[in-house]
Short mmCIF file of C-alpha atoms in Angstrom, two decimals:
data_model
loop_
_atom_site.label_atom_id
_atom_site.label_comp_id
_atom_site.label_asym_id
_atom_site.label_seq_id
_atom_site.Cartn_x
_atom_site.Cartn_y
_atom_site.Cartn_z
CA MET A 1 -7.27 -38.65 105.57
CA SER A 2 -6.70 -39.47 101.49
CA ALA A 3 -5.43 -42.19 100.18
CA SER A 4 -2.46 -40.84 98.86
CA THR A 5 -1.43 -39.58 102.71
CA ALA A 6 -2.37 -43.08 104.20
CA VAL A 7 0.24 -43.86 101.32
CA LEU A 8 2.95 -41.87 102.47
CA ARG A 9 2.63 -42.24 105.65
CA ALA A 10 3.09 -46.26 105.53
CA GLU A 11 6.32 -46.17 103.58
CA LEU A 12 8.06 -43.47 105.53
CA ARG A 13 7.65 -46.29 108.21
CA LEU A 14 9.16 -48.54 105.99
CA PHE A 15 11.81 -46.14 104.62
CA LEU A 16 12.61 -46.06 108.46
CA ARG A 17 13.20 -48.77 109.11
CA GLU A 18 15.86 -49.35 107.09
CA PRO A 19 18.76 -47.94 107.87
CA PHE A 20 21.25 -49.03 105.55
CA SER A 21 19.23 -46.99 102.66
CA LEU A 22 19.37 -44.39 105.49
CA PHE A 23 22.82 -44.40 106.18
CA TRP A 24 24.12 -44.04 102.89
CA ILE A 25 22.15 -41.53 101.91
CA VAL A 26 22.12 -39.02 104.91
CA ALA A 27 25.51 -39.84 106.78
CA PHE A 28 27.69 -41.05 104.06
CA PRO A 29 28.62 -38.11 102.52
CA THR A 30 29.25 -36.25 105.78
CA VAL A 31 31.19 -39.32 106.71
CA LEU A 32 33.26 -38.90 103.48
CA LEU A 33 33.87 -35.07 104.23
CA THR A 34 35.23 -35.97 107.46
CA ILE A 35 37.96 -38.43 106.10
CA LEU A 36 38.83 -35.89 103.98
CA GLY A 37 39.01 -33.28 106.08
CA LEU A 38 41.56 -35.26 107.76
CA VAL A 39 44.23 -34.61 105.01
CA PRO A 40 46.27 -32.22 105.93
CA PRO A 41 46.96 -30.49 102.48
CA PHE A 42 43.10 -30.32 101.94
CA ARG A 43 43.06 -28.12 104.51
CA GLU A 44 45.42 -25.43 103.56
CA PRO A 45 44.52 -22.41 101.04
CA ASP A 46 45.48 -23.45 97.68
CA PRO A 47 46.87 -20.14 94.47
CA GLU A 48 45.75 -21.77 92.24
CA LEU A 49 41.96 -22.07 93.50
CA GLY A 50 41.92 -18.79 94.09
CA GLY A 51 42.74 -19.06 97.77
CA LEU A 52 40.23 -21.73 98.75
CA ARG A 53 40.97 -25.13 100.30
CA VAL A 54 40.23 -28.02 98.72
CA ILE A 55 37.76 -29.17 101.35
CA ASP A 56 35.91 -26.04 100.45
CA LEU A 57 35.21 -27.27 97.37
CA TYR A 58 33.98 -31.24 98.41
CA VAL A 59 31.56 -29.73 100.37
CA PRO A 60 29.25 -29.22 97.21
CA VAL A 61 30.69 -33.05 95.78
CA ASN A 62 29.50 -34.64 98.98
CA VAL A 63 25.89 -33.47 98.30
CA LEU A 64 25.95 -34.30 95.28
CA VAL A 65 26.80 -37.60 96.05
CA ALA A 66 23.59 -37.45 98.30
CA MET A 67 21.42 -37.75 95.18
CA LEU A 68 23.46 -39.81 94.28
CA MET A 69 22.87 -42.26 96.61
CA ALA A 70 19.51 -42.10 96.65
CA GLY A 71 18.49 -41.71 93.90
CA VAL A 72 20.67 -44.74 91.64
CA GLN A 73 21.62 -46.55 94.41
CA THR A 74 18.19 -46.79 97.10
CA LEU A 75 15.67 -46.01 95.13
CA PRO A 76 15.73 -47.84 92.21
CA PRO A 77 15.85 -50.97 94.10
CA VAL A 78 12.78 -50.17 96.33
CA LEU A 79 10.28 -49.89 92.95
CA SER A 80 12.11 -52.39 91.36
CA GLY A 81 11.31 -54.72 94.00
CA TYR A 82 7.55 -53.27 94.38
CA ARG A 83 6.90 -53.97 90.58
CA GLU A 84 8.51 -57.82 90.54
CA ARG A 85 6.47 -58.46 93.74
CA GLY A 86 3.56 -57.36 91.62
CA ILE A 87 2.27 -54.65 94.22
CA LEU A 88 1.94 -52.06 91.45
CA ARG A 89 0.26 -54.46 89.92
CA ARG A 90 -2.45 -55.79 93.08
CA MET A 91 -2.94 -51.65 93.69
CA SER A 92 -3.60 -50.44 90.31
CA THR A 93 -7.33 -52.99 91.42
CA THR A 94 -7.70 -50.89 94.38
CA PRO A 95 -8.44 -46.75 94.99
CA VAL A 96 -4.94 -46.12 95.77
CA ARG A 97 -3.00 -45.95 92.41
CA PRO A 98 0.16 -47.18 92.28
CA LEU A 99 1.65 -43.43 91.50
CA SER A 100 0.38 -42.47 94.65
CA LEU A 101 3.61 -45.15 96.41
CA LEU A 102 5.99 -43.73 93.36
CA THR A 103 5.53 -40.40 94.97
CA ALA A 104 5.55 -41.41 98.37
CA GLN A 105 8.47 -42.57 97.49
CA ILE A 106 10.25 -40.12 95.26
CA ALA A 107 9.57 -37.15 98.15
CA LEU A 108 10.73 -39.12 100.96
CA HIS A 109 13.81 -39.94 99.22
CA PHE A 110 13.92 -36.52 98.44
CA ALA A 111 13.92 -35.55 102.10
CA ALA A 112 16.79 -37.68 102.73
CA VAL A 113 18.69 -35.77 100.07
CA LEU A 114 18.00 -32.09 101.43
CA GLY A 115 18.42 -33.59 105.55
CA SER A 116 21.68 -34.57 104.44
CA ALA A 117 23.15 -31.71 102.43
CA LEU A 118 21.94 -29.50 105.37
CA LEU A 119 23.85 -32.01 107.45
CA VAL A 120 26.91 -31.83 104.97
CA VAL A 121 27.03 -27.68 104.75
CA ALA A 122 26.55 -27.80 108.98
CA ALA A 123 30.04 -30.19 109.08
CA GLY A 124 31.50 -28.27 107.00
CA ARG A 125 31.65 -25.21 108.39
CA ILE A 126 31.41 -26.62 112.45
CA VAL A 127 34.35 -28.56 111.84
CA PHE A 128 36.12 -27.48 108.39
CA ASP A 129 35.21 -24.00 108.92
CA VAL A 130 33.68 -23.78 105.19
CA ALA A 131 31.66 -20.91 104.44
CA LEU A 132 27.86 -21.32 104.21
CA PRO A 133 26.53 -21.17 100.56
CA GLY A 134 27.15 -17.12 100.30
CA HIS A 135 24.61 -16.80 97.13
CA LEU A 136 21.47 -19.14 98.93
CA PRO A 137 18.47 -19.14 96.56
CA GLY A 138 20.96 -19.96 93.35
CA TYR A 139 22.14 -22.91 96.08
CA LEU A 140 18.92 -23.81 96.81
CA VAL A 141 17.55 -23.72 92.84
CA ALA A 142 21.56 -25.82 92.09
CA LEU A 143 20.48 -28.36 94.36
CA LEU A 144 16.46 -28.99 93.58
CA LEU A 145 17.68 -29.32 90.08
CA GLY A 146 19.98 -31.39 90.37
CA ALA A 147 18.24 -33.58 92.82
CA LEU A 148 15.59 -33.71 90.49
CA SER A 149 18.39 -35.22 87.66
CA ALA A 150 19.16 -37.65 90.07
CA LEU A 151 15.58 -39.22 91.12
CA ALA A 152 14.75 -39.48 87.56
CA MET A 153 18.11 -41.28 86.63
CA GLY A 154 16.62 -43.32 89.20
CA ALA A 155 13.76 -43.98 87.88
CA VAL A 156 14.95 -44.39 84.07
CA VAL A 157 17.19 -47.27 85.85
CA THR A 158 14.11 -48.64 87.88
CA ALA A 159 12.26 -49.05 83.93
CA VAL A 160 15.09 -50.26 82.27
CA SER A 161 15.99 -53.15 84.32
CA PRO A 162 13.37 -56.08 84.46
CA THR A 163 14.19 -57.73 87.77
CA ILE A 164 15.51 -56.55 91.48
CA LYS A 165 18.89 -57.71 90.64
CA ALA A 166 19.12 -55.90 87.13
CA THR A 167 17.81 -52.81 88.89
CA MET A 168 21.10 -53.62 91.85
CA VAL A 169 23.67 -53.98 88.18
CA VAL A 170 22.20 -51.39 86.16
CA GLY A 171 22.64 -48.88 88.88
CA SER A 172 26.05 -49.53 89.46
CA VAL A 173 27.31 -49.45 86.06
CA VAL A 174 25.75 -46.25 86.11
CA PHE A 175 26.54 -45.02 89.45
CA PHE A 176 30.21 -45.02 89.48
CA PRO A 177 30.72 -42.68 86.29
CA MET A 178 28.14 -40.10 87.51
CA MET A 179 30.38 -40.55 91.18
CA PHE A 180 33.96 -39.45 89.02
CA PHE A 181 31.38 -36.18 87.28
CA THR A 182 30.22 -35.41 90.08
CA GLY A 183 34.47 -34.38 91.35
CA VAL A 184 34.68 -36.87 94.01
CA TRP A 185 38.04 -38.04 92.81
CA ILE A 186 38.92 -34.56 91.08
CA PRO A 187 36.78 -31.66 91.83
CA VAL A 188 35.50 -30.22 88.88
CA GLN A 189 37.10 -27.16 89.33
CA THR A 190 40.49 -28.77 89.35
CA MET A 191 39.93 -30.20 86.15
CA PRO A 192 42.00 -29.73 82.76
CA ASP A 193 40.03 -27.28 80.63
CA LEU A 194 39.03 -29.52 78.44
CA MET A 195 37.52 -32.44 80.87
CA ARG A 196 36.21 -29.68 82.61
CA THR A 197 34.01 -28.35 79.84
CA ILE A 198 33.05 -31.81 79.16
CA VAL A 199 32.71 -33.09 82.32
CA GLU A 200 30.36 -29.60 82.33
CA TYR A 201 27.67 -31.11 80.20
CA SER A 202 26.77 -34.39 82.45
CA PRO A 203 23.90 -33.18 84.83
CA PHE A 204 26.28 -33.23 87.89
CA GLY A 205 28.98 -32.21 86.32
CA ALA A 206 26.44 -28.72 85.83
CA ALA A 207 25.76 -29.33 89.12
CA SER A 208 28.71 -29.19 90.93
CA GLN A 209 29.49 -26.33 88.82
CA ALA A 210 26.45 -24.64 89.91
CA LEU A 211 27.13 -25.65 93.07
CA HIS A 212 30.91 -24.36 93.66
CA GLN A 213 29.55 -20.49 91.90
CA ALA A 214 26.54 -20.36 94.56
CA ALA A 215 28.76 -20.85 97.77
CA GLY A 216 31.00 -18.77 96.26
CA GLY A 217 28.03 -15.67 96.58
CA ALA A 218 27.10 -16.05 92.56
CA TRP A 219 23.93 -16.95 91.29
CA PRO A 220 25.13 -20.01 89.13
CA ASP A 221 24.97 -19.38 85.47
CA VAL A 222 22.62 -19.92 83.93
CA VAL A 223 24.36 -22.59 80.92
CA HIS A 224 24.64 -25.03 84.28
CA LEU A 225 21.33 -24.31 85.10
CA GLY A 226 19.96 -24.59 81.67
CA VAL A 227 22.35 -28.17 81.33
CA ILE A 228 20.76 -29.59 84.39
CA ALA A 229 17.33 -28.57 84.16
CA ALA A 230 17.90 -30.22 80.16
CA TRP A 231 18.45 -33.64 81.68
CA ALA A 232 16.02 -33.32 83.69
CA ALA A 233 13.69 -32.99 81.55
CA VAL A 234 15.31 -35.81 79.15
CA LEU A 235 15.49 -38.46 82.06
CA ILE A 236 11.54 -38.07 83.46
CA ALA A 237 10.40 -38.26 79.86
CA ALA A 238 12.27 -41.59 78.91
CA ALA A 239 11.36 -43.14 82.54
CA VAL A 240 7.89 -42.41 82.11
CA ARG A 241 8.03 -43.60 78.06
CA TRP A 242 9.61 -46.84 79.40
CA PHE A 243 8.80 -47.49 82.71
CA ARG A 244 6.17 -50.36 83.09
CA TRP A 245 3.99 -51.08 86.07
CA GLU A 246 4.32 -54.80 85.95
#
């Protein structure tokens, strides 16, 4: 077994011992969708939405909530904890590189996001009769790019925060505006034109639109995918530039 595989297995065991993190990533988005679906008007077709229901719009939104939870709320404290306790520094003196540990954490959080997305889509379909994504390849591309942006954003939060407490503060400061951009309080598709145009140039506003378009059966707009990819590239570059092992 390679060193990287051993690290991944060890991190998986530790990851599964964090029920609160797993709840917020995997279960909370589905719980939130269920609560929203209990609002009667949200289950009624809206002529202003082209016959769609508000609950139809909230399925992609809650997929994005899972990304935010993983990338901005749960991943940064783990990475900051490893750095603050000197684990990364000590690993640098062994054959196992700190990058192996970071890669394992990112892979585990990414897998949790995918599991959460599957659960949200399934709950929407089974409980509220929300149609399955009409353009599955486009939906997956938007989901993968959105998750990459969220995890890269979490890496930046870790990079600019010297301690675990600072990471939690910075993560919260980033988290709540991003919740607005995903459309949690107001679905992006129902925002006024000017506000929607502005929001669409954020990573999660663009991801919300891309997922919505793919759910409706169309390939996501190239502009929206380009915005998500550009944000991911910028955030990854910033994380690489600013991250410190100790």
